[in-house]
Coordinates of C-alpha atoms in Angstrom, one line a residue:
M1 CA 91.2 79.3 95.7
T2 CA 94.4 77.7 96.4
Q3 CA 97.6 79.4 97.2
P4 CA 100.5 79.1 94.8
P5 CA 103.9 77.7 95.6
P6 CA 106.0 80.2 97.5
P7 CA 108.5 82.5 95.9
P8 CA 112.1 81.3 96.1
P9 CA 114.3 83.0 98.7
Q10 CA 116.6 85.8 98.1
Q11 CA 120.1 85.2 96.8
P12 CA 123.2 85.3 99.0
P13 CA 124.5 88.7 99.7
Q14 CA 126.2 90.6 96.9
G15 CA 127.7 93.4 99.0
G16 CA 126.2 96.7 100.0
G17 CA 124.5 98.0 103.0
F18 CA 126.0 99.9 105.9
G19 CA 127.1 99.6 109.4
P20 CA 129.5 96.8 110.4
P21 CA 127.8 94.0 112.3
Q22 CA 128.6 94.1 116.0
D23 CA 130.4 91.1 117.4
Q24 CA 128.1 89.5 119.8
P25 CA 126.8 86.0 120.1
P26 CA 123.3 85.2 118.8
Q27 CA 120.6 85.4 121.4
T28 CA 118.4 82.5 121.8
P29 CA 115.9 83.4 124.5
P30 CA 113.4 80.9 125.7
P31 CA 109.9 81.4 124.3
A32 CA 107.3 83.3 126.2
A33 CA 104.2 81.8 127.5
G34 CA 101.9 80.6 124.7
P35 CA 98.5 82.0 123.9
D36 CA 95.5 81.4 126.1
L37 CA 92.4 80.8 124.1
G38 CA 90.8 78.3 126.4
K39 CA 92.1 75.4 124.3
T40 CA 93.5 72.2 125.9
P41 CA 96.3 71.6 125.6
E42 CA 97.8 75.0 125.1
P43 CA 100.7 74.7 122.7
G44 CA 103.7 77.0 122.9
Y45 CA 106.5 77.4 120.5
G46 CA 107.6 74.1 119.0
Y47 CA 104.6 72.2 120.5
P48 CA 103.2 69.7 118.0
Q49 CA 99.8 70.8 116.8
A50 CA 97.0 68.3 117.0
P51 CA 95.0 67.7 113.8
Q52 CA 91.7 69.4 113.7
A53 CA 88.5 67.4 113.6
P54 CA 86.6 67.6 110.4
Q55 CA 83.9 70.3 110.3
A56 CA 80.3 69.7 109.3
P57 CA 79.4 71.0 105.9
Q58 CA 78.2 74.5 105.8
T59 CA 75.3 75.4 103.5
P60 CA 74.1 79.0 103.9
P61 CA 74.9 81.3 100.9
P62 CA 78.6 82.4 101.3
A63 CA 79.8 85.9 100.8
A64 CA 81.1 86.4 97.3
P65 CA 84.9 86.1 97.6
Q66 CA 87.3 88.0 95.4
T67 CA 88.7 85.7 92.8
P68 CA 92.3 86.3 92.1
P69 CA 94.1 85.3 89.0
T70 CA 95.3 81.7 88.8
P71 CA 98.9 81.4 90.1
A72 CA 101.8 80.4 87.9
Q73 CA 105.4 81.1 87.3
G74 CA 106.0 84.3 85.4
Y75 CA 108.4 86.9 84.2
G76 CA 111.7 86.9 86.0
Y77 CA 111.1 83.6 87.6
P78 CA 114.3 81.5 87.2
Q79 CA 114.0 78.8 84.5
G80 CA 114.5 75.4 85.8
A81 CA 114.3 76.5 89.5
P82 CA 113.5 73.7 91.8
A83 CA 109.9 73.4 93.0
P84 CA 109.5 74.9 96.5
Q85 CA 108.8 72.4 99.2
G86 CA 106.5 72.8 102.2
P87 CA 103.3 74.7 102.7
P88 CA 102.9 77.8 100.5
G89 CA 101.9 81.3 101.7
Y90 CA 103.2 84.5 103.1
G91 CA 106.8 84.5 104.0
Y92 CA 107.3 80.8 103.6
P93 CA 110.7 80.2 102.1
G94 CA 111.1 77.7 99.2
Q95 CA 114.2 75.8 98.3
Q96 CA 117.3 77.7 97.3
P97 CA 116.9 78.7 93.7
Q98 CA 119.5 78.3 91.0
Q99 CA 121.9 81.2 90.8
P100 CA 120.6 83.9 88.5
G101 CA 122.7 86.3 86.4
A102 CA 123.6 89.7 87.5
Y103 CA 121.2 91.3 90.0
G104 CA 118.4 93.0 88.2
Q105 CA 118.8 91.1 85.0
P106 CA 115.7 89.0 84.4
Q107 CA 116.0 85.4 83.6
Q108 CA 114.2 85.5 80.3
A109 CA 111.0 83.6 80.3
P110 CA 109.0 82.9 77.1
Y111 CA 106.3 85.4 76.4
G112 CA 103.1 83.9 77.6
Q113 CA 104.5 82.4 80.8
P114 CA 102.2 83.9 83.5
Q115 CA 103.2 85.3 86.8
A116 CA 100.9 85.7 89.7
P117 CA 100.8 89.0 91.5
Y118 CA 100.8 89.3 95.2
G119 CA 97.1 89.8 96.0
Q120 CA 97.3 92.0 99.1
P121 CA 98.7 96.3 100.9
G122 CA 99.3 97.7 101.9
Y123 CA 99.6 98.4 103.4
G124 CA 99.7 96.2 102.7
Q125 CA 105.2 94.7 99.7
Q126 CA 106.6 93.2 96.5
P127 CA 109.4 91.6 94.5
G128 CA 110.4 93.8 91.6
Y129 CA 109.8 93.1 87.9
G130 CA 112.7 91.1 86.5
Y131 CA 113.8 89.7 89.8
P132 CA 113.5 86.0 90.3
Q133 CA 110.9 85.9 93.0
Q134 CA 107.3 84.8 92.8
P135 CA 104.9 86.5 95.2
T136 CA 102.2 84.6 97.0
M137 CA 98.5 84.5 96.0
P138 CA 95.6 85.2 98.4
Y139 CA 93.8 82.2 99.7
Q140 CA 90.1 82.9 99.2
P141 CA 87.1 81.4 101.2
Q142 CA 85.7 78.3 99.7
A143 CA 82.0 77.9 98.8
G144 CA 80.0 76.8 101.7
Q145 CA 82.2 78.6 104.2
P146 CA 80.6 82.0 105.1
G147 CA 83.0 84.6 106.2
G148 CA 86.1 82.7 105.4
G149 CA 87.2 79.1 105.4
K150 CA 89.5 76.5 106.9
K151 CA 93.0 76.3 105.7
L152 CA 93.7 73.7 103.0
N153 CA 96.2 71.0 103.4
A154 CA 99.6 72.3 102.4
Q155 CA 100.3 69.3 100.0
V156 CA 97.0 69.9 98.3
L157 CA 97.8 73.5 97.8
I158 CA 101.1 72.8 96.2
I159 CA 99.8 70.1 93.9
V160 CA 96.8 72.1 92.7
A161 CA 98.9 75.2 92.3
A162 CA 101.5 73.3 90.2
V163 CA 98.8 71.8 88.0
V164 CA 97.2 75.1 87.4
A165 CA 100.6 76.7 86.7
I166 CA 101.3 74.1 84.0
A167 CA 97.9 74.6 82.5
L168 CA 98.3 78.4 82.3
I169 CA 101.8 78.1 80.8
I170 CA 100.4 75.9 78.1
G171 CA 97.4 78.2 77.6
G172 CA 99.7 81.2 77.2
G173 CA 98.3 83.5 79.9
V174 CA 100.4 86.6 80.7
W175 CA 100.9 88.4 84.0
Y176 CA 102.6 91.8 83.8
A177 CA 103.0 92.2 87.6
S178 CA 105.0 90.8 90.4
S179 CA 104.2 92.9 93.3
G180 CA 101.4 94.3 95.4
E181 CA 101.0 95.9 98.8
D182 CA 98.7 94.4 101.3
E183 CA 96.0 94.9 101.3
G184 CA 94.3 95.4 104.1
R185 CA 97.5 97.0 105.3
Q186 CA 97.3 99.6 108.0
N187 CA 98.6 102.8 106.5
D188 CA 100.2 105.4 108.8
T189 CA 99.0 108.3 106.7
A190 CA 98.0 111.8 107.7
G191 CA 94.2 112.1 108.2
Q192 CA 93.9 108.4 109.1
S193 CA 94.2 108.7 112.9
G194 CA 91.0 108.7 114.8
G195 CA 89.0 107.1 117.7
T196 CA 85.9 107.4 119.8
G197 CA 87.1 110.2 122.0
G198 CA 86.4 110.5 125.7
T199 CA 88.3 108.5 128.4
D200 CA 89.0 104.9 129.1
D201 CA 89.2 102.9 132.3
G202 CA 92.9 103.2 132.5
N203 CA 93.6 99.5 132.2
G204 CA 96.1 99.9 129.4
A205 CA 95.2 102.9 127.1
T206 CA 97.0 106.1 128.0
T207 CA 95.3 108.3 125.3
S208 CA 91.9 108.2 123.7
G209 CA 91.3 108.2 120.0
K210 CA 90.1 110.9 117.6
E211 CA 87.4 109.1 115.6
K212 CA 84.0 110.2 116.8
A213 CA 81.1 107.8 116.9
P214 CA 78.4 109.3 114.7
S215 CA 74.8 109.7 115.9
D216 CA 73.8 107.3 113.0
P217 CA 76.6 105.0 111.9
N218 CA 74.6 103.6 108.9
A219 CA 76.7 104.2 105.8
K220 CA 76.1 104.6 102.1
V221 CA 78.3 104.0 99.1
L222 CA 80.0 107.3 98.4
F223 CA 81.6 106.3 95.1
Q224 CA 83.0 103.4 93.1
V225 CA 86.1 103.6 90.9
P226 CA 85.7 101.2 88.0
A227 CA 88.5 98.7 87.5
P228 CA 90.9 99.8 84.7
E229 CA 90.9 98.0 81.4
V230 CA 93.6 95.4 81.2
K231 CA 94.6 93.8 77.9
N232 CA 96.2 90.5 76.9
D233 CA 94.8 88.5 79.8
S234 CA 97.4 90.1 81.9
T235 CA 97.5 91.3 85.5
V236 CA 98.9 94.6 86.5
V237 CA 99.9 95.8 90.0
V238 CA 97.9 98.8 91.3
S239 CA 99.3 98.8 94.8
G240 CA 99.2 101.8 96.9
S241 CA 96.5 103.9 98.6
W242 CA 96.6 106.9 100.9
L243 CA 94.2 109.1 102.7
T244 CA 94.9 112.8 103.4
D245 CA 92.6 115.6 104.6
K246 CA 92.1 116.6 101.0
A247 CA 91.9 113.4 98.9
Y248 CA 91.7 109.7 98.7
V249 CA 94.7 108.7 96.5
K250 CA 95.0 105.4 94.7
S251 CA 97.4 103.8 92.2
G252 CA 96.1 102.8 88.9
I253 CA 97.8 101.2 85.9
A254 CA 101.1 103.3 85.5
Q255 CA 99.4 106.2 87.2
I256 CA 98.4 107.6 90.6
V257 CA 95.1 109.4 90.9
G258 CA 93.7 111.7 93.6
Y259 CA 89.9 111.5 94.2
D260 CA 87.5 113.7 96.2
R261 CA 87.0 112.0 99.5
D262 CA 83.2 112.2 99.3
K263 CA 82.3 112.3 95.7
G264 CA 85.0 110.2 94.1
S265 CA 85.5 112.9 91.4
E266 CA 89.1 113.0 90.0
L267 CA 91.1 115.8 91.5
W268 CA 94.4 115.1 89.8
K269 CA 96.2 112.4 87.8
L270 CA 99.9 111.6 87.8
P271 CA 101.1 109.5 84.9
L272 CA 104.1 107.2 85.4
A273 CA 106.4 105.6 82.8
G274 CA 105.6 102.1 84.1
P275 CA 103.5 100.2 86.7
V276 CA 104.0 100.8 90.4
C277 CA 105.9 98.0 92.1
Q278 CA 105.8 99.1 95.7
A279 CA 104.3 102.0 97.6
S280 CA 105.3 103.2 101.1
R281 CA 102.5 103.1 103.6
H282 CA 103.9 106.0 105.5
V283 CA 103.3 109.7 104.7
T284 CA 105.1 112.8 106.0
D285 CA 103.4 115.6 107.9
D286 CA 103.1 117.6 104.6
N287 CA 101.6 114.6 102.8
L288 CA 104.6 113.3 100.9
T289 CA 105.1 109.6 100.2
A290 CA 107.4 107.4 98.2
I291 CA 107.0 104.7 95.5
L292 CA 109.0 102.2 93.4
Y293 CA 108.0 101.8 89.8
Q294 CA 109.1 100.4 86.4
P295 CA 110.9 102.7 83.9
A296 CA 108.6 101.5 81.1
M297 CA 105.5 99.5 80.4
P298 CA 106.0 95.7 79.9
T299 CA 105.7 94.5 76.4
K300 CA 105.8 91.3 74.5
A301 CA 109.4 91.9 73.5
D302 CA 110.5 93.2 76.9
P303 CA 108.2 91.9 79.6
S304 CA 110.3 93.0 82.5
H305 CA 112.1 96.3 83.1
G306 CA 112.9 96.0 86.9
C307 CA 111.8 98.1 89.8
S308 CA 114.6 100.7 89.6
Q309 CA 112.7 104.0 89.8
I310 CA 112.4 105.7 93.1
A311 CA 110.1 108.7 93.3
L312 CA 108.8 111.1 95.9
I313 CA 105.1 112.1 95.5
D314 CA 103.2 115.1 96.7
L315 CA 99.8 113.7 97.5
D316 CA 98.2 117.1 97.8
A317 CA 99.4 118.6 94.5
G318 CA 99.6 115.3 92.6
K319 CA 103.2 115.9 91.5
K320 CA 106.3 113.8 91.3
L321 CA 108.9 115.9 93.2
W322 CA 111.9 113.8 92.1
R323 CA 113.0 110.5 90.6
K324 CA 116.1 108.7 91.6
T325 CA 118.0 105.5 90.7
V326 CA 120.9 103.7 92.3
K327 CA 123.7 101.7 90.5
T328 CA 126.1 99.1 91.5
G329 CA 128.9 99.5 89.0
D330 CA 127.1 100.2 85.7
Q331 CA 124.0 98.2 86.7
L332 CA 120.8 99.7 88.0
I333 CA 119.6 98.2 91.2
N334 CA 116.1 96.8 91.2
F335 CA 114.7 97.4 94.7
D336 CA 112.3 95.1 96.6
N337 CA 110.8 97.4 99.1
I338 CA 110.4 101.1 100.0
T339 CA 109.5 102.9 103.2
L340 CA 109.6 106.4 104.8
S341 CA 110.7 107.5 108.2
G342 CA 110.6 111.2 109.1
K343 CA 112.3 112.9 106.1
T344 CA 114.1 109.8 104.9
V345 CA 113.1 107.5 102.0
A346 CA 114.8 104.1 102.3
V347 CA 114.9 101.2 99.8
G348 CA 116.2 97.7 100.2
S349 CA 117.3 94.8 98.1
T350 CA 119.7 91.9 97.9
S351 CA 122.3 94.4 96.6
G352 CA 121.9 96.4 99.7
G353 CA 120.0 99.4 100.9
A354 CA 120.0 103.1 99.9
A355 CA 118.3 106.2 101.3
F356 CA 117.5 109.7 100.2
D357 CA 116.4 112.8 102.0
V358 CA 113.0 114.2 100.9
S359 CA 115.0 117.0 99.2
G360 CA 116.5 114.3 96.9
K361 CA 120.0 114.2 98.6
L362 CA 121.6 110.7 98.6
L363 CA 122.2 109.7 102.3
W364 CA 123.7 106.3 101.8
S365 CA 124.0 103.6 99.2
P366 CA 125.4 100.0 99.0
K367 CA 129.1 99.6 99.7
P368 CA 130.9 97.2 97.4
G369 CA 132.6 94.4 99.3
D370 CA 130.4 94.6 102.4
S371 CA 129.8 91.1 103.8
C372 CA 126.3 92.0 104.9
Y373 CA 123.4 93.8 103.1
D374 CA 120.2 95.6 104.1
A375 CA 117.4 93.5 102.7
G376 CA 114.8 96.1 103.7
Y377 CA 113.5 98.6 106.2
G378 CA 110.6 99.3 108.4
G379 CA 109.6 103.0 108.7
G380 CA 107.2 105.2 110.5
E381 CA 108.3 106.7 113.9
K382 CA 111.7 105.0 113.7
L383 CA 113.8 103.5 110.9
V384 CA 114.7 99.8 111.4
A385 CA 116.8 97.7 109.0
V386 CA 116.7 93.9 108.4
R387 CA 120.3 93.3 107.7
K388 CA 121.4 89.9 106.4
C389 CA 124.8 88.5 107.1
G390 CA 126.5 85.2 106.3
S391 CA 126.1 82.6 103.5
Y392 CA 122.7 81.2 102.5
D393 CA 123.1 78.1 104.8
Q394 CA 124.4 80.1 107.7
R395 CA 122.3 83.2 107.5
Q396 CA 122.0 85.6 110.5
L397 CA 119.6 88.5 110.6
H398 CA 120.5 91.7 112.4
I399 CA 117.6 93.9 113.4
Q400 CA 119.1 97.4 113.6
T401 CA 117.5 100.6 114.7
I402 CA 119.3 103.3 112.7
D403 CA 119.5 107.0 112.5
P404 CA 117.4 108.0 109.4
K405 CA 119.7 110.8 108.5
S406 CA 123.1 109.2 108.8
G407 CA 122.4 105.5 108.7
K408 CA 124.4 105.1 112.0
V409 CA 123.4 102.0 113.9
I410 CA 121.7 103.0 117.2
S411 CA 121.0 99.4 118.5
E412 CA 121.2 95.9 117.1
Y413 CA 119.5 92.6 117.9
K414 CA 121.0 89.4 116.4
M415 CA 118.4 86.8 115.7
T416 CA 119.3 83.1 115.9
E417 CA 121.1 81.7 113.0
G418 CA 119.0 79.9 110.5
I419 CA 116.1 82.3 110.5
E420 CA 116.1 83.4 106.9
Y421 CA 113.4 86.1 106.9
A422 CA 111.9 88.6 109.3
S423 CA 109.2 91.2 109.1
I424 CA 109.0 94.6 110.9
V425 CA 105.6 94.8 112.5
S426 CA 106.3 98.0 114.3
T427 CA 109.3 100.3 114.7
N428 CA 108.2 102.0 118.0
P429 CA 107.8 99.9 120.0
L430 CA 110.0 97.5 118.0
V431 CA 108.2 94.3 117.1
V432 CA 109.5 91.7 114.7
A433 CA 107.8 88.6 113.3
A434 CA 109.4 85.5 112.0
D435 CA 108.6 81.9 111.0
V436 CA 111.2 80.2 113.2
G437 CA 112.2 76.8 111.8
D438 CA 109.4 77.1 109.2
S439 CA 107.1 75.9 112.0
A440 CA 104.1 78.1 111.4
G441 CA 102.7 75.5 109.0
D442 CA 99.9 77.7 107.6
G443 CA 101.7 80.0 105.2
S444 CA 101.3 83.0 107.5
G445 CA 105.0 83.7 107.8
I446 CA 104.6 83.9 111.6
S447 CA 105.4 81.5 114.3
D448 CA 106.8 84.0 116.8
F449 CA 106.9 87.7 117.6
F450 CA 110.0 89.3 119.1
S451 CA 109.6 92.4 121.3
I452 CA 112.9 94.3 121.2
D453 CA 114.1 97.3 123.1
G454 CA 114.9 99.8 120.3
K455 CA 117.4 101.7 122.4
T456 CA 119.5 98.9 123.7
G457 CA 118.8 96.1 121.1
K458 CA 118.0 93.7 124.0
L459 CA 115.1 91.2 123.6
R460 CA 112.2 92.1 125.9
T461 CA 110.2 89.0 125.3
R462 CA 109.3 86.4 122.7
I463 CA 105.7 85.6 121.9
S464 CA 104.6 82.3 120.5
A465 CA 101.8 82.6 118.0
P466 CA 101.0 79.2 116.5
G467 CA 99.6 79.5 113.0
E468 CA 96.6 77.3 113.8
Q469 CA 95.4 79.7 116.5
F470 CA 96.1 83.2 115.1
A471 CA 95.3 84.8 111.7
A472 CA 97.9 87.5 111.3
R473 CA 100.1 87.4 108.3
C474 CA 103.5 88.7 107.2
E475 CA 105.5 88.3 103.9
G476 CA 109.1 89.1 105.0
I477 CA 110.8 87.4 102.0
T478 CA 111.3 90.7 100.1
R479 CA 108.8 93.1 101.7
V480 CA 109.8 93.5 105.3
E481 CA 106.8 95.7 106.2
A482 CA 104.2 93.5 104.5
C483 CA 102.2 92.5 107.6
N484 CA 98.5 92.8 108.1
L485 CA 95.6 91.6 110.4
L486 CA 97.5 92.9 113.4
A487 CA 98.3 96.1 115.2
V488 CA 100.6 97.4 117.9
G489 CA 99.8 100.1 120.5
N490 CA 99.7 100.7 124.3
D491 CA 102.8 98.5 124.4
R492 CA 100.6 95.6 123.3
L493 CA 100.3 93.4 120.3
Y494 CA 96.7 92.9 119.0
L495 CA 96.1 89.6 117.1
P496 CA 93.0 88.1 115.6
T497 CA 92.3 84.4 116.3
E498 CA 91.5 82.0 113.6
E499 CA 87.9 81.4 112.8
H500 CA 86.0 78.8 114.8
D501 CA 82.4 77.7 115.2
G502 CA 80.0 80.3 116.6
T503 CA 76.9 79.8 118.6
G504 CA 74.5 80.0 115.7
K505 CA 73.9 77.2 113.2
Y506 CA 76.6 77.1 110.5
S507 CA 78.1 80.3 111.9
E508 CA 81.8 81.0 112.3
T509 CA 83.5 83.8 114.2
N510 CA 86.7 84.9 115.8
E511 CA 88.2 87.4 118.4
I512 CA 91.0 89.9 118.8
V513 CA 93.2 89.3 121.8
A514 CA 96.1 91.4 123.3
F515 CA 99.6 90.4 124.3
D516 CA 101.8 92.5 126.7
L517 CA 105.0 93.4 124.9
A518 CA 106.9 93.5 128.2
T519 CA 105.9 90.1 129.5
G520 CA 104.7 88.2 126.4
K521 CA 101.6 87.1 128.2
Q522 CA 98.0 87.7 127.2
T523 CA 96.3 90.6 129.0
G524 CA 93.0 88.9 129.2
Q525 CA 91.4 91.4 126.9
R526 CA 89.2 90.0 124.2
A527 CA 87.0 91.6 121.5
D528 CA 84.4 89.2 120.0
A529 CA 83.4 89.6 116.4
G530 CA 79.9 88.2 116.8
D531 CA 78.3 85.3 115.1
G532 CA 79.0 85.2 111.4
Y533 CA 81.5 88.1 111.5
T534 CA 85.3 88.0 111.3
I535 CA 87.1 90.8 113.1
S536 CA 90.5 92.1 111.9
P537 CA 92.7 94.9 113.4
L538 CA 93.4 97.7 111.0
R539 CA 95.3 100.3 112.9
M540 CA 95.7 102.2 116.2
D541 CA 93.8 105.4 116.9
G542 CA 95.6 106.9 119.9
G543 CA 94.9 104.3 122.7
N544 CA 92.0 102.7 120.8
L545 CA 92.1 100.0 118.2
I546 CA 90.3 100.4 114.9
A547 CA 89.0 97.1 113.5
Y548 CA 86.9 95.8 110.5
K549 CA 84.2 93.2 110.8
R550 CA 83.8 91.2 107.7
P551 CA 80.1 90.4 107.5
P552 CA 78.1 87.1 107.0
Y553 CA 76.3 86.5 103.8
D554 CA 73.2 88.6 104.7
K555 CA 74.7 91.7 106.4
G556 CA 77.0 94.6 105.8
G557 CA 80.5 95.0 107.3
Q558 CA 81.3 97.3 110.2
I559 CA 84.1 99.5 111.4
V560 CA 84.4 99.5 115.2
S561 CA 86.6 101.2 117.7
I562 CA 87.9 99.1 120.6
A563 CA 88.8 100.9 123.8
G564 CA 92.4 100.2 124.7
G565 CA 91.6 99.5 128.4
S566 CA 88.1 98.1 128.7
F567 CA 88.0 96.7 125.2
K568 CA 84.5 98.1 124.8
Q569 CA 83.4 98.2 121.2
T570 CA 81.8 101.3 119.6
T571 CA 80.4 101.0 116.1
L572 CA 81.8 103.8 113.8
L573 CA 80.3 102.6 110.5
Q574 CA 77.7 100.1 109.4
N575 CA 77.7 99.3 105.7
P576 CA 74.5 98.6 103.8
A577 CA 73.2 95.0 103.7
T578 CA 71.8 95.1 100.2
E579 CA 73.0 92.4 97.9
S580 CA 74.6 94.6 95.3
V581 CA 76.6 96.5 97.9
R582 CA 77.6 93.3 99.7
D583 CA 78.9 91.8 96.5
V584 CA 81.2 94.8 96.1
E585 CA 82.3 94.8 99.7
T586 CA 83.0 91.1 100.0
S587 CA 85.0 91.1 96.7
M588 CA 87.7 92.8 98.8
S589 CA 89.0 91.5 102.1
P590 CA 91.4 92.9 104.8
E591 CA 93.8 90.0 104.0
Y592 CA 94.3 90.8 100.4
S593 CA 93.1 94.4 99.7
E594 CA 93.9 97.8 101.0
F595 CA 91.6 99.2 103.8
L596 CA 91.8 102.8 104.9
F597 CA 89.5 104.4 107.5
G598 CA 89.5 108.0 108.7
D599 CA 86.9 110.6 109.7
G600 CA 84.0 108.3 109.3
H601 CA 85.1 107.2 105.8
L602 CA 86.1 103.7 104.8
Y603 CA 87.9 103.0 101.5
M604 CA 88.6 99.6 100.1
S605 CA 90.8 99.0 97.1
K606 CA 92.4 96.2 95.1
V607 CA 96.1 95.8 94.6
Y608 CA 96.0 94.3 91.1
A609 CA 93.9 94.7 88.0
S610 CA 93.2 91.9 85.6
K611 CA 91.1 91.2 82.6
R612 CA 87.5 90.5 83.5
S613 CA 86.6 86.8 83.3
T614 CA 83.2 87.6 81.9
V615 CA 81.6 90.6 80.4
R616 CA 78.8 90.4 82.9
E617 CA 81.0 91.0 85.9
K618 CA 81.3 94.5 87.2
E619 CA 84.6 95.0 89.0
Y620 CA 85.9 98.0 90.9
L621 CA 89.3 99.3 91.7
A622 CA 88.1 101.1 94.8
V623 CA 84.9 101.8 96.7
G624 CA 84.2 104.5 99.4
F625 CA 81.7 104.3 102.2
G626 CA 80.5 107.1 104.5
A627 CA 77.8 107.8 107.1
S628 CA 74.6 109.0 105.6

């Protein structure tokens, strides 16, 4: 499946935000040493990538990929906007769009003009309804490419996506959604920490994990949640999933439902006025989280209501504790992203950022006349703002660690002018990803990682991560936390390599490698997926790394714990290899679905629901696995 053209970039600042930018020159440090994967030559940042040799056809039966809706422009997309140039994908900026009307007012599109939702989570991340941005669509493995596939030529992707978009517009398809959280995003929720226990060899990990390796890792399907019914050939965002010690919680169509962790029986249901637009991946110690949602359901007459509603959710009780909105003048602000740090809920947009205490008290809101604005925030242990300053053609991003209670700037790092988007990979330690000079070339949104001292704002090191070598992805255009297939821990950055030929016939595989966040160099640690498998980091578990192994066409997937020091792998879960179970498992992927693992349970879920293409297909919103 091809990727659609990228969404247009955000508009120039309209005021708002907080904290005056500090007057210091942009820092342009030299790139750190490039990755060492045994390739010759080894490219660093800016090094021209050599074309890959054609691969021999692969013929074994492929894993059944999830088929997303066909991309096309949709609700809120500016009419007559120029076609984006360059390779599509996560975080890749298109051309400057035509100026829309007042922020939050949708550019009216004819009913029947489809909009493609972002097919990922988590964790993993979305433009709001009514705002002129078009999220990206997952790239799915092609037939004959088990376990994944090579990336398509960018020009081919653009041409095919444009043709399909025109066809859908003529056909009158309708998308109701414009957001979705990664999938496969690594949630920092209570009850999700874990590891193999015991001690490591001391070569990097300072603490062991909590997840215990079972005596028998063979798993069974615990439950399956059927896909909700969707009408009118539409697609609706169902982004957001969380795991507590009491429940597995998943967004549905304009609702959030708590399920029994083992049986899948419904514990509670929380109706919402409209679809969820964004969901924070973070959860407080007492299992509170935050969401953005629409004030009403889309209709033919009014297909877009904007993502203006902010709510705090109690994941144990299944209750909405409060609902808030923010205005600029008389106009409601439609927010693009939401996060949570400690007791602070923060939301960002091109109109600036706002924050509330979990009690519902407003902590700060956009300031009229401010020359900069907070486009978004990264949460978790710290709160970090991506603050945009300057005009569109002279943009400068300020990465600010801020006090969650007051909004006071603690430290600031100014990125080189011309970098339009940045993603917060981790707030502690502070790691930022960006596609510098649009050089990634693969739609991943990442060419470099920046390791920053959160206390001083000084750059520690810059890590070159060429798109042709590494498979991590970020979408920093509107969703600054929308990164997946990577993890940060032990003061290291863990990245998966791109797939390459394995030792078996027709097999492909990859590895996870580690970078030192102090030096920018590879540590030499390497975790192999094994022939036919593709390994992806999910999250940290103390000093250990939890990873998912997407299986070949004849096996079930695995969850493994990788020791932070020795990189020894321990199997925590082995999914069934029966065809019916494999079909369900491989319909979801860590790139474009939400994956949660904790206490020996693996939960996979989709981030959008669509009308089934045929009556014979059995689709699921979520599936749970657990050891027998």
